[in-house]
Amino acid sequence: MKPENITVDEAKCVGCIRCELVCSHFYFDRYNPLKAWITIMPTTNCKFQIDFTEDCTSCGLCAENCAFGALKLV
């Protein structure tokens, strides 16, 4: 699932997991990437795949906190 209000540019993702940390902290009051509703998975050649779970509310916190422009609010 991809939220309609967030654009994803996986080429800009560096795997910092800041988006996962912000998501898990906001919704679960814990810095735990395993609880986040966004996932950053390493692929080949030091690239990353960005996915959203079905629980994602499209709040945009991940995009607001992406320092590298891989996620942007539309």
Short mmCIF file of N, CA and C in Angstrom, two decimals:
data_model
loop_
_atom_site.label_atom_id
_atom_site.label_comp_id
_atom_site.label_asym_id
_atom_site.label_seq_id
_atom_site.Cartn_x
_atom_site.Cartn_y
_atom_site.Cartn_z
N MET A 1 0.83 -1.18 0.00
CA MET A 1 0.00 0.00 0.00
C MET A 1 0.87 1.24 0.00
N LYS A 2 0.53 2.20 -0.83
CA LYS A 2 1.24 3.47 -0.86
C LYS A 2 0.24 4.60 -0.64
N PRO A 3 0.48 5.43 0.37
CA PRO A 3 -0.43 6.55 0.60
C PRO A 3 -0.48 7.48 -0.60
N GLU A 4 -1.66 7.99 -0.91
CA GLU A 4 -1.82 8.86 -2.06
C GLU A 4 -1.20 10.24 -1.86
N ASN A 5 -1.02 10.65 -0.62
CA ASN A 5 -0.50 11.99 -0.35
C ASN A 5 1.02 12.02 -0.14
N ILE A 6 1.69 10.89 -0.37
CA ILE A 6 3.14 10.82 -0.19
C ILE A 6 3.78 10.27 -1.47
N THR A 7 4.75 11.01 -2.00
CA THR A 7 5.51 10.50 -3.14
C THR A 7 6.78 9.84 -2.62
N VAL A 8 7.19 8.80 -3.30
CA VAL A 8 8.36 8.03 -2.89
C VAL A 8 9.40 8.06 -4.00
N ASP A 9 10.63 8.42 -3.64
CA ASP A 9 11.76 8.37 -4.57
C ASP A 9 12.84 7.51 -3.92
N GLU A 10 12.76 6.20 -4.17
CA GLU A 10 13.66 5.26 -3.52
C GLU A 10 15.13 5.52 -3.85
N ALA A 11 15.41 6.16 -4.97
CA ALA A 11 16.79 6.45 -5.35
C ALA A 11 17.45 7.42 -4.37
N LYS A 12 16.64 8.22 -3.65
CA LYS A 12 17.18 9.18 -2.69
C LYS A 12 17.29 8.62 -1.28
N CYS A 13 16.72 7.45 -1.05
CA CYS A 13 16.74 6.85 0.29
C CYS A 13 18.14 6.33 0.61
N VAL A 14 18.63 6.71 1.80
CA VAL A 14 19.95 6.25 2.26
C VAL A 14 19.84 5.22 3.38
N GLY A 15 18.61 4.86 3.74
CA GLY A 15 18.42 3.83 4.76
C GLY A 15 18.62 4.31 6.18
N CYS A 16 18.45 5.58 6.44
CA CYS A 16 18.69 6.13 7.78
C CYS A 16 17.62 5.70 8.79
N ILE A 17 16.49 5.23 8.35
CA ILE A 17 15.32 4.78 9.11
C ILE A 17 14.70 5.86 10.00
N ARG A 18 15.02 7.10 9.72
CA ARG A 18 14.41 8.20 10.48
C ARG A 18 12.89 8.16 10.38
N CYS A 19 12.38 7.83 9.20
CA CYS A 19 10.93 7.74 9.00
C CYS A 19 10.31 6.66 9.87
N GLU A 20 10.98 5.52 9.98
CA GLU A 20 10.49 4.44 10.82
C GLU A 20 10.49 4.85 12.30
N LEU A 21 11.53 5.53 12.71
CA LEU A 21 11.63 5.96 14.11
C LEU A 21 10.56 6.98 14.46
N VAL A 22 10.32 7.93 13.58
CA VAL A 22 9.29 8.94 13.82
C VAL A 22 7.91 8.29 13.89
N CYS A 23 7.64 7.39 12.98
CA CYS A 23 6.35 6.70 12.95
C CYS A 23 6.13 5.90 14.23
N SER A 24 7.08 5.10 14.61
CA SER A 24 6.91 4.26 15.81
C SER A 24 6.82 5.11 17.08
N HIS A 25 7.56 6.19 17.13
CA HIS A 25 7.50 7.05 18.32
C HIS A 25 6.15 7.74 18.43
N PHE A 26 5.63 8.23 17.33
CA PHE A 26 4.35 8.95 17.36
C PHE A 26 3.20 8.02 17.73
N TYR A 27 3.16 6.84 17.14
CA TYR A 27 2.02 5.95 17.34
C TYR A 27 2.17 4.99 18.52
N PHE A 28 3.40 4.69 18.93
CA PHE A 28 3.60 3.72 20.01
C PHE A 28 4.45 4.25 21.16
N ASP A 29 4.88 5.52 21.07
CA ASP A 29 5.71 6.14 22.10
C ASP A 29 6.99 5.35 22.35
N ARG A 30 7.51 4.73 21.29
CA ARG A 30 8.75 3.96 21.36
C ARG A 30 9.54 4.18 20.06
N TYR A 31 10.83 4.30 20.17
CA TYR A 31 11.67 4.33 18.97
C TYR A 31 11.99 2.89 18.60
N ASN A 32 11.09 2.27 17.85
CA ASN A 32 11.22 0.87 17.49
C ASN A 32 10.80 0.69 16.03
N PRO A 33 11.74 0.59 15.10
CA PRO A 33 11.41 0.46 13.68
C PRO A 33 10.50 -0.74 13.38
N LEU A 34 10.54 -1.76 14.20
CA LEU A 34 9.69 -2.93 13.96
C LEU A 34 8.21 -2.63 14.17
N LYS A 35 7.90 -1.56 14.88
CA LYS A 35 6.51 -1.17 15.11
C LYS A 35 6.01 -0.14 14.10
N ALA A 36 6.90 0.42 13.29
CA ALA A 36 6.53 1.47 12.34
C ALA A 36 5.62 0.94 11.24
N TRP A 37 4.81 1.85 10.71
CA TRP A 37 3.90 1.51 9.62
C TRP A 37 4.52 1.83 8.26
N ILE A 38 5.81 2.11 8.27
CA ILE A 38 6.60 2.25 7.05
C ILE A 38 7.82 1.36 7.24
N THR A 39 8.27 0.72 6.18
CA THR A 39 9.45 -0.14 6.29
C THR A 39 10.47 0.23 5.23
N ILE A 40 11.71 0.22 5.65
CA ILE A 40 12.84 0.46 4.76
C ILE A 40 13.64 -0.83 4.70
N MET A 41 13.67 -1.44 3.52
CA MET A 41 14.35 -2.72 3.36
C MET A 41 15.52 -2.57 2.40
N PRO A 42 16.70 -3.04 2.79
CA PRO A 42 17.84 -2.99 1.87
C PRO A 42 17.64 -3.94 0.69
N THR A 43 18.07 -3.51 -0.48
CA THR A 43 18.05 -4.34 -1.67
C THR A 43 19.48 -4.45 -2.18
N THR A 44 19.66 -4.74 -3.43
CA THR A 44 21.00 -4.87 -3.98
C THR A 44 21.65 -3.52 -4.23
N ASN A 45 22.95 -3.51 -4.31
CA ASN A 45 23.74 -2.32 -4.66
C ASN A 45 23.49 -1.12 -3.75
N CYS A 46 23.35 -1.37 -2.46
CA CYS A 46 23.17 -0.30 -1.46
C CYS A 46 21.94 0.56 -1.74
N LYS A 47 20.90 -0.01 -2.25
CA LYS A 47 19.64 0.69 -2.49
C LYS A 47 18.63 0.21 -1.46
N PHE A 48 17.51 0.94 -1.35
CA PHE A 48 16.51 0.61 -0.36
C PHE A 48 15.12 0.64 -0.96
N GLN A 49 14.27 -0.26 -0.46
CA GLN A 49 12.88 -0.32 -0.89
C GLN A 49 12.03 0.25 0.24
N ILE A 50 11.09 1.13 -0.11
CA ILE A 50 10.22 1.77 0.87
C ILE A 50 8.81 1.22 0.69
N ASP A 51 8.27 0.68 1.78
CA ASP A 51 6.91 0.13 1.75
C ASP A 51 6.12 0.66 2.94
N PHE A 52 4.81 0.67 2.80
CA PHE A 52 3.91 1.08 3.87
C PHE A 52 3.01 -0.10 4.21
N THR A 53 2.70 -0.27 5.50
CA THR A 53 1.81 -1.35 5.90
C THR A 53 0.36 -0.91 5.71
N GLU A 54 -0.54 -1.85 5.86
CA GLU A 54 -1.97 -1.55 5.75
C GLU A 54 -2.44 -0.65 6.88
N ASP A 55 -1.68 -0.60 7.97
CA ASP A 55 -2.05 0.24 9.12
C ASP A 55 -1.71 1.71 8.92
N CYS A 56 -0.96 2.03 7.88
CA CYS A 56 -0.55 3.41 7.62
C CYS A 56 -1.78 4.32 7.52
N THR A 57 -1.73 5.45 8.25
CA THR A 57 -2.84 6.39 8.26
C THR A 57 -2.63 7.55 7.29
N SER A 58 -1.54 7.55 6.55
CA SER A 58 -1.20 8.63 5.61
C SER A 58 -1.04 9.97 6.32
N CYS A 59 -0.55 9.95 7.53
CA CYS A 59 -0.41 11.18 8.32
C CYS A 59 0.68 12.10 7.76
N GLY A 60 1.68 11.54 7.11
CA GLY A 60 2.74 12.33 6.50
C GLY A 60 3.92 12.63 7.39
N LEU A 61 3.94 12.13 8.61
CA LEU A 61 5.07 12.38 9.50
C LEU A 61 6.38 11.87 8.91
N CYS A 62 6.33 10.74 8.25
CA CYS A 62 7.54 10.18 7.64
C CYS A 62 8.11 11.14 6.60
N ALA A 63 7.24 11.68 5.77
CA ALA A 63 7.67 12.61 4.72
C ALA A 63 8.18 13.92 5.30
N GLU A 64 7.51 14.42 6.33
CA GLU A 64 7.93 15.67 6.96
C GLU A 64 9.30 15.54 7.61
N ASN A 65 9.69 14.34 7.97
CA ASN A 65 10.96 14.11 8.66
C ASN A 65 12.02 13.46 7.80
N CYS A 66 11.77 13.28 6.52
CA CYS A 66 12.76 12.69 5.61
C CYS A 66 13.79 13.76 5.23
N ALA A 67 15.01 13.58 5.67
CA ALA A 67 16.06 14.57 5.44
C ALA A 67 16.68 14.49 4.04
N PHE A 68 16.36 13.45 3.30
CA PHE A 68 17.01 13.23 2.01
C PHE A 68 16.07 13.35 0.81
N GLY A 69 14.80 13.65 1.06
CA GLY A 69 13.86 13.85 -0.04
C GLY A 69 13.33 12.59 -0.68
N ALA A 70 13.51 11.47 -0.01
CA ALA A 70 12.98 10.21 -0.55
C ALA A 70 11.46 10.14 -0.38
N LEU A 71 10.95 10.83 0.63
CA LEU A 71 9.52 10.91 0.87
C LEU A 71 9.10 12.37 0.87
N LYS A 72 8.03 12.68 0.16
CA LYS A 72 7.54 14.06 0.11
C LYS A 72 6.03 14.06 0.16
N LEU A 73 5.48 15.05 0.84
CA LEU A 73 4.03 15.24 0.86
C LEU A 73 3.58 15.86 -0.44
N VAL A 74 2.47 15.39 -0.97
CA VAL A 74 1.92 15.93 -2.22
C VAL A 74 0.92 17.01 -1.85
#
